């Protein structure tokens, strides 16, 4: 399906000199844009390998969030503090933290322009900028969010309100949405529906609440094995699933949500308005403007890299991973971990002139689908083939307490203490002995 690494992993062209700001230092062997999971996993390893001062991380935020925990926070199962660390505490000690946002990238000049107008020159560039939440793409949503029963686990500013609003809910309609755009953690829009259903049952008000999941997609989950499992969960919990429904407007004062019907059916293109008493919104998402308008982007605005090597298709000294990349797989922290191993191997080989065989990314990703307290469907698969790549010997499409414990308690420690430090690249090694019959 994809060309071999030898066809795509190329030597960089000669670096062109460019003017830089007076701030020193302004030139680095490697610049990493983004201090999220993927960016720090790469920067930690490369800065230790290349030496202090050789790697810069461009990141404006003072706080780093472990976003996979937001579902647990929104359900009242964990405090937001568990998902938060000061950026200074997770920044690699050998890297230079450039506390600014990137404003533009000029790959022909090997330079990144920052928000203050200064420029950083680089020999190599890794783009790990993540993806932008676009609440404004839904008419009326920015005004309604955080009040009128409207919440979103995707926003650290509003995730705690999910639990607050669910505690107040006594009757009516509870709606949960999934947009048509690519998003990070594509399982999260429905996970909160099942946790909310459990919470309402525990409070004794479940029978008075009609729960509905609206997705703009044509399936409840992309991979058939897990789609069947989640359809069973939704049916057993009384959560109505509405396919091809894309949220386009929210009227907070009127407590209504308007959906556009997608697909090819006779109703495609029309809208339907539904009253709500609680509304959990997964916002549309989009690439950051500085990437979308750059020469690095494909037509959709994502950094255009080869799906196996993670090297840019036109600029050989540029790599990308994670949510901002064009890699055709589900955008998750698990995917970024696996991608980081491939990227670091190939980039180091290029920097050091090594003839070592290239690493290739196979599209591995994982969506831990929480279905209740102490229950979880652990979806692991290749986004390239659509086939499961399960780490453990049991059927991970079944709800398991072990899978919940692994996701809620073990993986957060792995994230903070290993992934961000560049020493965790996914469960492939574990899979070899824990599930030797797996497809990978």
XYZ file of N, CA and C in Angstrom, residues 109-198:
270
model
N 13.674 28.157 4.021
C 14.727 28.878 4.731
C 15.114 28.200 6.034
N 14.499 27.053 6.335
C 14.771 26.347 7.588
C 14.581 27.270 8.791
N 13.428 27.898 8.882
C 13.198 28.869 9.946
C 11.749 28.820 10.418
N 11.585 29.063 11.728
C 10.278 29.194 12.355
C 10.160 30.612 12.885
N 9.091 31.303 12.528
C 8.831 32.634 13.075
C 7.880 32.502 14.255
N 8.238 33.171 15.347
C 7.448 33.104 16.565
C 6.417 34.221 16.619
N 5.538 34.150 17.598
C 4.455 35.127 17.716
C 4.975 36.540 17.932
N 6.159 36.671 18.535
C 6.715 38.008 18.766
C 7.529 38.520 17.585
N 7.559 37.767 16.491
C 8.272 38.186 15.293
C 9.701 37.687 15.203
N 10.234 37.121 16.271
C 11.601 36.590 16.212
C 11.620 35.278 15.441
N 12.807 34.880 15.020
C 12.935 33.685 14.184
C 13.915 32.700 14.805
N 13.600 31.440 14.645
C 14.493 30.360 15.039
C 14.936 29.622 13.793
N 16.234 29.493 13.624
C 16.763 28.690 12.521
C 16.956 27.253 12.999
N 16.797 26.322 12.100
C 16.955 24.916 12.471
C 17.652 24.152 11.353
N 18.285 23.060 11.752
C 18.765 22.088 10.768
C 17.685 21.057 10.485
N 16.962 20.690 11.544
C 15.885 19.712 11.436
C 14.684 20.230 12.228
N 13.500 19.855 11.757
C 12.269 20.329 12.382
C 11.333 19.149 12.620
N 10.780 19.078 13.823
C 9.710 18.129 14.132
C 8.467 18.940 14.505
N 7.370 18.677 13.820
C 6.124 19.393 14.078
C 5.177 18.469 14.842
N 4.896 18.876 16.070
C 4.011 18.104 16.947
C 3.061 19.076 17.647
N 2.423 19.906 16.858
C 1.658 21.038 17.385
C 0.272 20.670 17.886
N -0.172 19.442 17.650
C -1.521 19.078 18.071
C -2.576 19.601 17.113
N -3.781 19.685 17.594
C -4.921 20.104 16.776
C -5.738 21.115 17.574
N -6.421 21.997 16.878
C -7.109 23.127 17.509
C -8.592 22.833 17.700
N -9.091 23.068 18.909
C -10.526 22.977 19.158
C -11.222 24.156 18.492
N -12.316 23.881 17.786
C -12.998 24.930 17.023
C -14.455 25.049 17.479
N -14.642 25.487 18.716
C -15.989 25.657 19.247
C -16.805 26.633 18.410
N -16.124 27.626 17.829
C -16.838 28.650 17.067
C -17.442 28.120 15.776
N -17.041 26.915 15.357
C -17.610 26.337 14.134
C -19.074 25.925 14.319
N -19.505 25.820 15.571
C -20.907 25.505 15.865
C -21.592 26.798 16.318
N -22.549 27.255 15.572
C -23.212 28.516 15.862
C -23.821 28.515 17.266
N -23.482 29.520 18.055
C -24.040 29.672 19.388
C -23.316 28.886 20.474
N -22.409 27.991 20.104
C -21.750 27.157 21.099
C -20.825 27.942 22.035
N -19.990 28.849 21.524
C -19.120 29.585 22.461
C -19.906 30.333 23.539
N -21.075 30.848 23.172
C -21.878 31.594 24.133
C -22.569 30.662 25.139
N -22.873 29.443 24.721
C -23.611 28.516 25.581
C -22.696 27.685 26.472
N -21.459 27.490 26.061
C -20.560 26.573 26.755
C -20.309 27.021 28.195
N -20.451 26.090 29.105
C -20.219 26.384 30.512
C -21.456 26.847 31.247
N -22.559 26.961 30.538
C -23.837 27.312 31.166
C -24.944 26.662 30.351
N -26.173 26.836 30.797
C -27.298 26.248 30.052
C -27.174 24.736 29.899
N -26.424 24.078 30.808
C -26.278 22.632 30.740
C -25.352 22.140 29.652
N -24.517 23.020 29.092
C -23.621 22.658 27.983
C -22.198 22.526 28.504
N -21.583 21.375 28.270
C -20.233 21.114 28.761
C -19.428 20.410 27.684
N -18.115 20.321 27.910
C -17.241 19.586 27.000
C -16.029 19.078 27.756
N -15.799 17.776 27.691
C -14.609 17.190 28.310
C -13.336 17.551 27.574
N -13.446 18.112 26.394
C -12.255 18.442 25.617
C -11.591 19.742 26.070
N -12.250 20.512 26.893
C -11.707 21.785 27.338
C -11.343 21.718 28.812
N -10.080 21.979 29.156
C -9.729 21.980 30.588
C -10.483 23.041 31.375
N -10.950 24.073 30.688
C -11.709 25.126 31.364
C -13.134 24.688 31.680
N -13.621 23.647 31.009
C -15.029 23.265 31.156
C -15.234 21.807 31.551
N -14.166 21.014 31.599
C -14.332 19.581 31.836
C -14.979 19.290 33.187
N -14.671 20.074 34.210
C -15.264 19.816 35.517
C -16.754 20.131 35.547
N -17.200 20.991 34.631
C -18.619 21.334 34.579
C -19.467 20.175 34.073
N -18.845 19.235 33.347
C -19.596 18.064 32.905
C -20.200 17.347 34.109
N -19.373 17.072 35.099
C -19.849 16.384 36.295
C -20.836 17.248 37.075
N -20.555 18.533 37.160
C -21.448 19.441 37.886
C -22.848 19.430 37.275
N -22.925 19.539 35.948
C -24.230 19.566 35.282
C -24.942 18.218 35.394
N -24.181 17.112 35.308
C -24.795 15.793 35.416
C -25.367 15.568 36.817
N -24.722 16.121 37.819
C -25.248 15.987 39.185
C -26.576 16.716 39.362
N -26.774 17.773 38.581
C -28.014 18.542 38.691
C -29.142 17.968 37.839
N -28.788 17.144 36.860
C -29.778 16.648 35.904
C -30.754 15.686 36.585
N -32.037 15.929 36.426
C -33.061 15.091 37.057
C -34.036 14.486 36.051
N -34.184 15.139 34.917
C -35.136 14.652 33.918
C -34.833 15.315 32.584
N -35.449 14.801 31.516
C -35.312 15.431 30.202
C -34.378 14.688 29.273
N -33.741 15.434 28.382
C -32.871 14.860 27.349
C -31.406 15.150 27.652
N -30.572 14.105 27.576
C -29.123 14.256 27.673
C -28.530 13.861 26.325
N -27.881 14.816 25.667
C -27.338 14.604 24.324
C -25.810 14.621 24.361
N -25.213 13.786 23.513
C -23.762 13.680 23.417
C -23.402 13.673 21.932
N -22.434 14.506 21.530
C -22.199 14.705 20.100
C -20.791 14.334 19.672
N -20.683 13.987 18.388
C -19.422 13.672 17.716
C -19.426 14.388 16.372
N -18.419 15.253 16.064
C -18.458 16.042 14.828
C -17.982 15.273 13.605
N -18.064 15.927 12.466
C -17.656 15.317 11.203
C -16.163 15.458 10.942
N -15.496 16.375 11.635
C -14.073 16.616 11.376
C -13.217 15.553 12.050
N -11.948 15.413 11.613
C -11.017 14.598 12.400
C -10.892 15.190 13.802
N -10.816 14.326 14.806
C -10.672 14.797 16.181
C -9.640 13.948 16.897
N -9.184 14.425 18.042
C -8.318 13.610 18.888
C -9.188 12.769 19.817
N -8.703 11.584 20.105
C -9.399 10.652 21.001
C -10.845 10.452 20.567
N -11.006 9.761 19.450
C -12.330 9.639 18.840
C -13.304 8.793 19.650
N -12.822 8.097 20.681
C -13.734 7.347 21.525
C -14.368 8.179 22.624
N -13.747 9.315 22.952
C -14.198 10.120 24.086
C -15.637 10.614 23.958
N -16.135 10.972 22.775
C -17.514 11.477 22.693
C -18.564 10.507 23.218
N -18.336 9.203 23.059
C -19.330 8.256 23.558
C -18.994 7.715 24.939
N -17.727 7.760 25.351
C -17.368 7.263 26.681
C -18.132 8.006 27.769
N -18.213 9.314 27.639
C -18.875 10.097 28.671
C -20.376 9.789 28.721
N -20.951 9.339 27.612
C -22.377 8.976 27.608
C -22.627 7.788 28.530
N -21.748 6.779 28.465
C -21.942 5.590 29.295
C -21.667 5.880 30.771
N -20.667 6.710 31.030
C -20.389 7.076 32.418
C -21.513 7.938 32.990
N -22.071 8.812 32.151
C -23.206 9.624 32.595
C -24.421 8.740 32.876
N -24.652 7.747 32.031
C -25.779 6.840 32.232
C -25.649 6.117 33.569
N -24.442 5.680 33.891
C -24.209 5.004 35.163
C -24.437 5.955 36.334
